[in-house]
């Protein structure tokens, strides 16, 4: 149950777009469409931002979008805002009936 | 308001046991799968365990299999995590989370591996002598 691979950190200026990648193997992440993305601010519980690779829960701004190609899922945030600064985690269902998270990516809004 | 409220965390010695509870309100608890997710200090999220809506199917991360038991009492709208043989590396904030659902009627589904759309505030477990 190795974690999905995410970059440790990404940064961008307000108004810019950034993309966070999440790479797995064919037995996790890559093999299924049950990929989710979570946002976590310091000291807070995670918040679901994207589910089933590319769907947004109600209330999540359309600046957030998800996609997947092969074994790599991606979260793109366009029109960066200061409040987007947080940690972001991907997760996926695996072939062993478990859920695996990525190591997390710290987004800094410059 | 949809809400999950964890309790039962605390300080326990290595080898000890603890039972976490997660009280659900504001939604039909009996129709949703649930999970426990933990976060060690300064570390990332780790899925611990999941359970089906009816409670008949349970799933565990390898790191806790054989030591932790997930269960639910749908009459009390409460999720549990019984933790035995605790180790220092079990030290973490433990969150309970509600899985999303899809479909309706005979096509209704809620699996623990769906997106987790409601989270509790977390309860802290510290394993130390």
PDB file of C-alpha atoms in Angstrom:
ATOM      1  CA  UNK A   1       0.000   0.000   0.000  1.00  0.00           C
ATOM      2  CA  UNK A   2       2.544   2.596  -1.115  1.00  0.00           C
ATOM      3  CA  UNK A   3       1.342   6.167  -1.121  1.00  0.00           C
ATOM      4  CA  UNK A   4       0.492   7.840  -4.379  1.00  0.00           C
ATOM      5  CA  UNK A   5       3.262  10.204  -5.503  1.00  0.00           C
ATOM      6  CA  UNK A   6       2.630  13.934  -5.301  1.00  0.00           C
ATOM      7  CA  UNK A   7       5.086  16.837  -5.482  1.00  0.00           C
ATOM      8  CA  UNK A   8       5.950  18.081  -2.012  1.00  0.00           C
ATOM      9  CA  UNK A   9       5.211  21.675  -2.904  1.00  0.00           C
ATOM     10  CA  UNK A  10       3.931  23.928  -5.654  1.00  0.00           C
ATOM     11  CA  UNK A  11       3.499  27.673  -5.767  1.00  0.00           C
ATOM     12  CA  UNK A  12       1.852  30.317  -7.867  1.00  0.00           C
ATOM     13  CA  UNK A  13       0.858  33.951  -7.845  1.00  0.00           C
ATOM     14  CA  UNK A  14      -2.713  35.163  -7.452  1.00  0.00           C
ATOM     15  CA  UNK A  15      -4.620  34.779 -10.692  1.00  0.00           C
ATOM     16  CA  UNK A  16      -2.288  32.152 -12.088  1.00  0.00           C
ATOM     17  CA  UNK A  17      -3.014  28.464 -12.614  1.00  0.00           C
ATOM     18  CA  UNK A  18      -1.238  25.550 -11.019  1.00  0.00           C
ATOM     19  CA  UNK A  19      -1.445  21.790 -11.460  1.00  0.00           C
ATOM     20  CA  UNK A  20      -0.727  19.119  -8.860  1.00  0.00           C
ATOM     21  CA  UNK A  21       0.036  15.640 -10.107  1.00  0.00           C
ATOM     22  CA  UNK A  22      -0.739  12.337  -8.410  1.00  0.00           C
ATOM     23  CA  UNK A  23       0.969   9.264  -9.781  1.00  0.00           C
ATOM     24  CA  UNK A  24       0.141   5.677  -8.931  1.00  0.00           C
ATOM     25  CA  UNK A  25       0.452   2.284 -10.520  1.00  0.00           C
ATOM     26  CA  UNK A  26      -2.011   0.267 -12.543  1.00  0.00           C
ATOM     27  CA  UNK A  27      -3.281  -1.297  -9.301  1.00  0.00           C
ATOM     28  CA  UNK A  28      -4.026   2.031  -7.644  1.00  0.00           C
ATOM     29  CA  UNK A  29      -4.922   5.393  -9.044  1.00  0.00           C
ATOM     30  CA  UNK A  30      -4.193   4.451 -12.598  1.00  0.00           C
ATOM     31  CA  UNK A  31      -6.551   1.533 -12.759  1.00  0.00           C
ATOM     32  CA  UNK A  32      -9.659   3.126 -11.311  1.00  0.00           C
ATOM     33  CA  UNK A  33     -11.754   6.245 -11.650  1.00  0.00           C
ATOM     34  CA  UNK A  34     -12.286   6.549  -7.896  1.00  0.00           C
ATOM     35  CA  UNK A  35      -9.748   9.329  -7.514  1.00  0.00           C
ATOM     36  CA  UNK A  36     -10.532  12.143  -5.101  1.00  0.00           C
ATOM     37  CA  UNK A  37      -8.775  15.335  -4.091  1.00  0.00           C
ATOM     38  CA  UNK A  38      -8.897  16.958  -0.655  1.00  0.00           C
ATOM     39  CA  UNK A  39      -7.909  20.396   0.588  1.00  0.00           C
ATOM     40  CA  UNK A  40      -6.682  20.781   4.153  1.00  0.00           C
ATOM     41  CA  UNK A  41      -5.947  24.059   5.887  1.00  0.00           C
ATOM     42  CA  UNK A  42      -3.706  23.971   8.990  1.00  0.00           C
ATOM     43  CA  UNK A  43      -5.477  22.550  11.998  1.00  0.00           C
ATOM     44  CA  UNK A  44      -8.624  21.794  10.033  1.00  0.00           C
ATOM     45  CA  UNK A  45     -10.280  18.642   8.746  1.00  0.00           C
ATOM     46  CA  UNK A  46      -9.853  17.794   5.056  1.00  0.00           C
ATOM     47  CA  UNK A  47     -12.438  19.002   2.563  1.00  0.00           C
ATOM     48  CA  UNK A  48     -13.472  17.089  -0.544  1.00  0.00           C
ATOM     49  CA  UNK A  49     -12.722  19.136  -3.675  1.00  0.00           C
ATOM     50  CA  UNK A  50     -12.902  16.590  -6.510  1.00  0.00           C
ATOM     51  CA  UNK A  51     -14.327  13.060  -6.695  1.00  0.00           C
ATOM     52  CA  UNK A  52     -14.412  10.366  -9.380  1.00  0.00           C
ATOM     53  CA  UNK A  53     -11.409  12.029 -11.082  1.00  0.00           C
ATOM     54  CA  UNK A  54     -13.159  15.146 -12.327  1.00  0.00           C
ATOM     55  CA  UNK A  55     -16.428  15.886 -10.517  1.00  0.00           C
ATOM     56  CA  UNK A  56     -16.854  18.802  -8.127  1.00  0.00           C
ATOM     57  CA  UNK A  57     -19.113  18.582  -5.066  1.00  0.00           C
ATOM     58  CA  UNK A  58     -21.637  21.361  -4.810  1.00  0.00           C
ATOM     59  CA  UNK A  59     -20.105  24.489  -3.337  1.00  0.00           C
ATOM     60  CA  UNK A  60     -16.619  23.905  -4.702  1.00  0.00           C
ATOM     61  CA  UNK A  61     -15.629  26.709  -7.088  1.00  0.00           C
ATOM     62  CA  UNK A  62     -15.263  25.783 -10.747  1.00  0.00           C
ATOM     63  CA  UNK A  63     -11.691  27.085 -10.531  1.00  0.00           C
ATOM     64  CA  UNK A  64     -10.915  23.583  -9.293  1.00  0.00           C
ATOM     65  CA  UNK A  65     -10.794  20.825 -11.890  1.00  0.00           C
ATOM     66  CA  UNK A  66      -9.520  17.269 -12.079  1.00  0.00           C
ATOM     67  CA  UNK A  67      -8.341  14.945 -14.804  1.00  0.00           C
ATOM     68  CA  UNK A  68      -6.498  11.670 -15.320  1.00  0.00           C
ATOM     69  CA  UNK A  69      -4.204  10.295 -17.961  1.00  0.00           C
ATOM     70  CA  UNK A  70      -2.837   6.805 -17.607  1.00  0.00           C
ATOM     71  CA  UNK A  71      -1.614   6.317 -14.057  1.00  0.00           C
ATOM     72  CA  UNK A  72      -1.467  10.040 -13.264  1.00  0.00           C
ATOM     73  CA  UNK A  73      -4.311  12.147 -11.935  1.00  0.00           C
ATOM     74  CA  UNK A  74      -4.084  15.922 -11.805  1.00  0.00           C
ATOM     75  CA  UNK A  75      -5.727  18.742  -9.900  1.00  0.00           C
ATOM     76  CA  UNK A  76      -5.706  22.133 -11.578  1.00  0.00           C
ATOM     77  CA  UNK A  77      -6.558  25.349  -9.780  1.00  0.00           C
ATOM     78  CA  UNK A  78      -7.075  28.330 -12.034  1.00  0.00           C
ATOM     79  CA  UNK A  79      -7.319  31.946 -10.964  1.00  0.00           C
ATOM     80  CA  UNK A  80      -5.378  31.255  -7.764  1.00  0.00           C
ATOM     81  CA  UNK A  81      -6.637  33.019  -4.678  1.00  0.00           C
ATOM     82  CA  UNK A  82      -4.971  33.551  -1.327  1.00  0.00           C
ATOM     83  CA  UNK A  83      -7.461  31.233   0.385  1.00  0.00           C
ATOM     84  CA  UNK A  84      -6.362  28.364  -1.863  1.00  0.00           C
ATOM     85  CA  UNK A  85      -3.113  28.151   0.105  1.00  0.00           C
ATOM     86  CA  UNK A  86      -3.371  24.767   1.835  1.00  0.00           C
ATOM     87  CA  UNK A  87      -2.242  21.168   1.657  1.00  0.00           C
ATOM     88  CA  UNK A  88      -3.785  19.031  -1.078  1.00  0.00           C
ATOM     89  CA  UNK A  89      -4.097  15.254  -1.055  1.00  0.00           C
ATOM     90  CA  UNK A  90      -5.181  12.832  -3.739  1.00  0.00           C
ATOM     91  CA  UNK A  91      -6.658   9.448  -2.918  1.00  0.00           C
ATOM     92  CA  UNK A  92      -7.647   6.367  -4.855  1.00  0.00           C
ATOM     93  CA  UNK A  93      -9.250   2.988  -4.498  1.00  0.00           C
ATOM     94  CA  UNK A  94      -6.786   0.135  -4.921  1.00  0.00           C
ATOM     95  CA  UNK A  95      -6.937  -3.419  -6.215  1.00  0.00           C
ATOM     96  CA  UNK A  96      -6.568  -4.765  -2.660  1.00  0.00           C
ATOM     97  CA  UNK A  97      -9.840  -3.147  -1.537  1.00  0.00           C
ATOM     98  CA  UNK A  98      -8.119  -0.353   0.318  1.00  0.00           C
ATOM     99  CA  UNK A  99      -7.844   3.389  -0.126  1.00  0.00           C
ATOM    100  CA  UNK A 100      -4.460   5.031  -0.575  1.00  0.00           C
ATOM    101  CA  UNK A 101      -3.632   8.716  -0.203  1.00  0.00           C
ATOM    102  CA  UNK A 102      -0.874  10.682  -1.809  1.00  0.00           C
ATOM    103  CA  UNK A 103       1.859  12.142   0.358  1.00  0.00           C
ATOM    104  CA  UNK A 104       0.343  15.612   0.077  1.00  0.00           C
ATOM    105  CA  UNK A 105       1.316  18.816  -1.697  1.00  0.00           C
ATOM    106  CA  UNK A 106       1.744  22.163   0.011  1.00  0.00           C
ATOM    107  CA  UNK A 107       0.394  24.963  -2.169  1.00  0.00           C
ATOM    108  CA  UNK A 108       1.862  28.387  -1.544  1.00  0.00           C
ATOM    109  CA  UNK A 109       0.187  31.440  -3.036  1.00  0.00           C
ATOM    110  CA  UNK A 110       2.963  33.976  -3.512  1.00  0.00           C
TER     111      UNK A 110
ATOM    112  CA  UNK B   1     -26.685  20.259   9.698  1.00  0.00           C
ATOM    113  CA  UNK B   2     -24.662  17.254   8.592  1.00  0.00           C
ATOM    114  CA  UNK B   3     -22.139  16.527  11.305  1.00  0.00           C
ATOM    115  CA  UNK B   4     -19.677  13.931  12.562  1.00  0.00           C
ATOM    116  CA  UNK B   5     -18.312  14.154  16.080  1.00  0.00           C
ATOM    117  CA  UNK B   6     -15.431  11.928  17.163  1.00  0.00           C
ATOM    118  CA  UNK B   7     -14.581  11.089  20.751  1.00  0.00           C
ATOM    119  CA  UNK B   8     -12.551   8.602  22.753  1.00  0.00           C
ATOM    120  CA  UNK B   9      -9.020   9.749  21.989  1.00  0.00           C
ATOM    121  CA  UNK B  10      -6.385  10.132  24.651  1.00  0.00           C
ATOM    122  CA  UNK B  11      -3.029   9.004  25.985  1.00  0.00           C
ATOM    123  CA  UNK B  12      -2.435   5.258  26.117  1.00  0.00           C
ATOM    124  CA  UNK B  13       0.634   3.144  26.780  1.00  0.00           C
ATOM    125  CA  UNK B  14       2.161   0.933  24.084  1.00  0.00           C
ATOM    126  CA  UNK B  15       0.287  -2.333  23.927  1.00  0.00           C
ATOM    127  CA  UNK B  16      -2.865  -0.744  25.284  1.00  0.00           C
ATOM    128  CA  UNK B  17      -6.349  -0.378  23.823  1.00  0.00           C
ATOM    129  CA  UNK B  18      -8.697   2.454  23.006  1.00  0.00           C
ATOM    130  CA  UNK B  19     -12.128   2.715  21.413  1.00  0.00           C
ATOM    131  CA  UNK B  20     -12.995   5.687  19.263  1.00  0.00           C
ATOM    132  CA  UNK B  21     -16.572   6.736  18.572  1.00  0.00           C
ATOM    133  CA  UNK B  22     -18.029   8.908  15.831  1.00  0.00           C
ATOM    134  CA  UNK B  23     -21.544  10.230  16.335  1.00  0.00           C
ATOM    135  CA  UNK B  24     -23.362  11.127  13.125  1.00  0.00           C
ATOM    136  CA  UNK B  25     -26.226  13.564  12.723  1.00  0.00           C
ATOM    137  CA  UNK B  26     -28.063  15.415   9.978  1.00  0.00           C
ATOM    138  CA  UNK B  27     -28.119  12.563   7.444  1.00  0.00           C
ATOM    139  CA  UNK B  28     -29.434   9.013   7.118  1.00  0.00           C
ATOM    140  CA  UNK B  29     -26.442   7.278   8.663  1.00  0.00           C
ATOM    141  CA  UNK B  30     -27.694   3.792   7.834  1.00  0.00           C
ATOM    142  CA  UNK B  31     -27.368   4.366   4.080  1.00  0.00           C
ATOM    143  CA  UNK B  32     -23.752   5.511   3.873  1.00  0.00           C
ATOM    144  CA  UNK B  33     -20.439   3.702   4.023  1.00  0.00           C
ATOM    145  CA  UNK B  34     -17.924   5.202   6.417  1.00  0.00           C
ATOM    146  CA  UNK B  35     -14.164   5.319   6.934  1.00  0.00           C
ATOM    147  CA  UNK B  36     -11.538   6.173   9.518  1.00  0.00           C
ATOM    148  CA  UNK B  37      -8.556   8.233   8.335  1.00  0.00           C
ATOM    149  CA  UNK B  38      -5.601   9.234  10.486  1.00  0.00           C
ATOM    150  CA  UNK B  39      -2.903  11.872  10.354  1.00  0.00           C
ATOM    151  CA  UNK B  40       0.300  11.589  12.353  1.00  0.00           C
ATOM    152  CA  UNK B  41       1.756  14.864  13.643  1.00  0.00           C
ATOM    153  CA  UNK B  42       3.142  16.862  10.727  1.00  0.00           C
ATOM    154  CA  UNK B  43       2.414  14.034   8.291  1.00  0.00           C
ATOM    155  CA  UNK B  44      -0.089  13.258   5.561  1.00  0.00           C
ATOM    156  CA  UNK B  45      -3.427  11.500   5.557  1.00  0.00           C
ATOM    157  CA  UNK B  46      -3.578   7.706   5.892  1.00  0.00           C
ATOM    158  CA  UNK B  47      -6.708   5.647   5.361  1.00  0.00           C
ATOM    159  CA  UNK B  48      -7.197   3.235   8.248  1.00  0.00           C
ATOM    160  CA  UNK B  49     -10.433   1.332   7.713  1.00  0.00           C
ATOM    161  CA  UNK B  50     -13.782   1.342   5.922  1.00  0.00           C
ATOM    162  CA  UNK B  51     -17.157  -0.232   6.520  1.00  0.00           C
ATOM    163  CA  UNK B  52     -20.244  -0.782   4.405  1.00  0.00           C
ATOM    164  CA  UNK B  53     -23.536   0.967   5.143  1.00  0.00           C
ATOM    165  CA  UNK B  54     -25.020  -2.107   6.750  1.00  0.00           C
ATOM    166  CA  UNK B  55     -21.851  -2.981   8.620  1.00  0.00           C
ATOM    167  CA  UNK B  56     -21.467  -6.413   7.074  1.00  0.00           C
ATOM    168  CA  UNK B  57     -18.287  -5.650   5.135  1.00  0.00           C
ATOM    169  CA  UNK B  58     -15.133  -4.205   6.637  1.00  0.00           C
ATOM    170  CA  UNK B  59     -11.762  -3.290   5.172  1.00  0.00           C
ATOM    171  CA  UNK B  60      -8.410  -2.402   6.713  1.00  0.00           C
ATOM    172  CA  UNK B  61      -5.027  -0.962   5.862  1.00  0.00           C
ATOM    173  CA  UNK B  62      -2.270  -3.546   6.248  1.00  0.00           C
ATOM    174  CA  UNK B  63      -0.711  -1.508   9.067  1.00  0.00           C
ATOM    175  CA  UNK B  64      -3.729  -2.027  11.355  1.00  0.00           C
ATOM    176  CA  UNK B  65      -5.139  -5.358  10.158  1.00  0.00           C
ATOM    177  CA  UNK B  66      -5.543  -7.750  13.063  1.00  0.00           C
ATOM    178  CA  UNK B  67      -5.208  -4.967  15.648  1.00  0.00           C
ATOM    179  CA  UNK B  68      -8.057  -2.573  14.807  1.00  0.00           C
ATOM    180  CA  UNK B  69     -11.743  -3.355  14.360  1.00  0.00           C
ATOM    181  CA  UNK B  70     -14.233  -1.041  12.703  1.00  0.00           C
ATOM    182  CA  UNK B  71     -17.920  -1.391  13.507  1.00  0.00           C
ATOM    183  CA  UNK B  72     -21.115   0.621  13.522  1.00  0.00           C
ATOM    184  CA  UNK B  73     -24.365   0.733  15.450  1.00  0.00           C
ATOM    185  CA  UNK B  74     -26.929   2.040  13.010  1.00  0.00           C
ATOM    186  CA  UNK B  75     -29.562   2.244  15.756  1.00  0.00           C
ATOM    187  CA  UNK B  76     -27.321   4.782  17.498  1.00  0.00           C
ATOM    188  CA  UNK B  77     -25.963   6.512  14.373  1.00  0.00           C
ATOM    189  CA  UNK B  78     -22.476   5.789  15.645  1.00  0.00           C
ATOM    190  CA  UNK B  79     -19.275   4.503  14.070  1.00  0.00           C
ATOM    191  CA  UNK B  80     -16.549   2.867  16.159  1.00  0.00           C
ATOM    192  CA  UNK B  81     -12.889   1.980  15.914  1.00  0.00           C
ATOM    193  CA  UNK B  82     -11.574  -0.498  18.471  1.00  0.00           C
ATOM    194  CA  UNK B  83      -7.807  -0.197  18.614  1.00  0.00           C
ATOM    195  CA  UNK B  84      -5.765  -2.918  20.339  1.00  0.00           C
ATOM    196  CA  UNK B  85      -2.025  -3.555  20.656  1.00  0.00           C
ATOM    197  CA  UNK B  86      -1.357   0.103  20.102  1.00  0.00           C
ATOM    198  CA  UNK B  87       2.092   1.197  19.001  1.00  0.00           C
ATOM    199  CA  UNK B  88       3.884   4.521  19.011  1.00  0.00           C
ATOM    200  CA  UNK B  89       3.369   4.858  15.267  1.00  0.00           C
ATOM    201  CA  UNK B  90      -0.406   4.774  15.783  1.00  0.00           C
ATOM    202  CA  UNK B  91      -0.104   8.241  17.323  1.00  0.00           C
ATOM    203  CA  UNK B  92      -2.252  10.521  15.184  1.00  0.00           C
ATOM    204  CA  UNK B  93      -5.393  12.546  14.830  1.00  0.00           C
ATOM    205  CA  UNK B  94      -8.146  10.147  13.846  1.00  0.00           C
ATOM    206  CA  UNK B  95     -10.944  11.383  11.599  1.00  0.00           C
ATOM    207  CA  UNK B  96     -14.167   9.635  10.710  1.00  0.00           C
ATOM    208  CA  UNK B  97     -15.516  10.401   7.262  1.00  0.00           C
ATOM    209  CA  UNK B  98     -18.743   9.762   5.399  1.00  0.00           C
ATOM    210  CA  UNK B  99     -18.600   8.302   1.897  1.00  0.00           C
ATOM    211  CA  UNK B 100     -20.599   9.800  -0.930  1.00  0.00           C
ATOM    212  CA  UNK B 101     -23.351   7.926  -2.650  1.00  0.00           C
ATOM    213  CA  UNK B 102     -24.466   7.460  -6.215  1.00  0.00           C
ATOM    214  CA  UNK B 103     -27.663   6.473  -7.950  1.00  0.00           C
ATOM    215  CA  UNK B 104     -31.115   6.016  -6.493  1.00  0.00           C
ATOM    216  CA  UNK B 105     -33.556   3.237  -5.846  1.00  0.00           C
ATOM    217  CA  UNK B 106     -32.173  -0.146  -6.821  1.00  0.00           C
ATOM    218  CA  UNK B 107     -29.124   1.618  -8.269  1.00  0.00           C
ATOM    219  CA  UNK B 108     -28.220   3.334  -5.000  1.00  0.00           C
ATOM    220  CA  UNK B 109     -24.661   2.723  -3.917  1.00  0.00           C
ATOM    221  CA  UNK B 110     -22.349   4.041  -1.192  1.00  0.00           C
ATOM    222  CA  UNK B 111     -18.908   2.514  -0.957  1.00  0.00           C
ATOM    223  CA  UNK B 112     -16.151   3.394   1.468  1.00  0.00           C
ATOM    224  CA  UNK B 113     -13.829   4.219  -1.434  1.00  0.00           C
ATOM    225  CA  UNK B 114     -16.124   6.898  -2.824  1.00  0.00           C
ATOM    226  CA  UNK B 115     -15.167  10.481  -2.114  1.00  0.00           C
ATOM    227  CA  UNK B 116     -15.383  11.376   1.570  1.00  0.00           C
ATOM    228  CA  UNK B 117     -17.619  14.413   1.687  1.00  0.00           C
ATOM    229  CA  UNK B 118     -18.176  14.899   5.410  1.00  0.00           C
ATOM    230  CA  UNK B 119     -15.405  14.776   8.011  1.00  0.00           C
ATOM    231  CA  UNK B 120     -15.378  15.080  11.762  1.00  0.00           C
ATOM    232  CA  UNK B 121     -13.073  17.439  13.617  1.00  0.00           C
ATOM    233  CA  UNK B 122     -10.791  14.579  14.654  1.00  0.00           C
ATOM    234  CA  UNK B 123      -9.777  13.027  17.949  1.00  0.00           C
ATOM    235  CA  UNK B 124      -6.153  12.736  19.058  1.00  0.00           C
ATOM    236  CA  UNK B 125      -4.602   9.417  20.028  1.00  0.00           C
ATOM    237  CA  UNK B 126      -1.179   9.457  21.654  1.00  0.00           C
ATOM    238  CA  UNK B 127       0.622   6.190  22.288  1.00  0.00           C
ATOM    239  CA  UNK B 128       3.474   6.723  24.691  1.00  0.00           C
ATOM    240  CA  UNK B 129       4.909   5.386  27.922  1.00  0.00           C
TER     241      UNK B 129
END
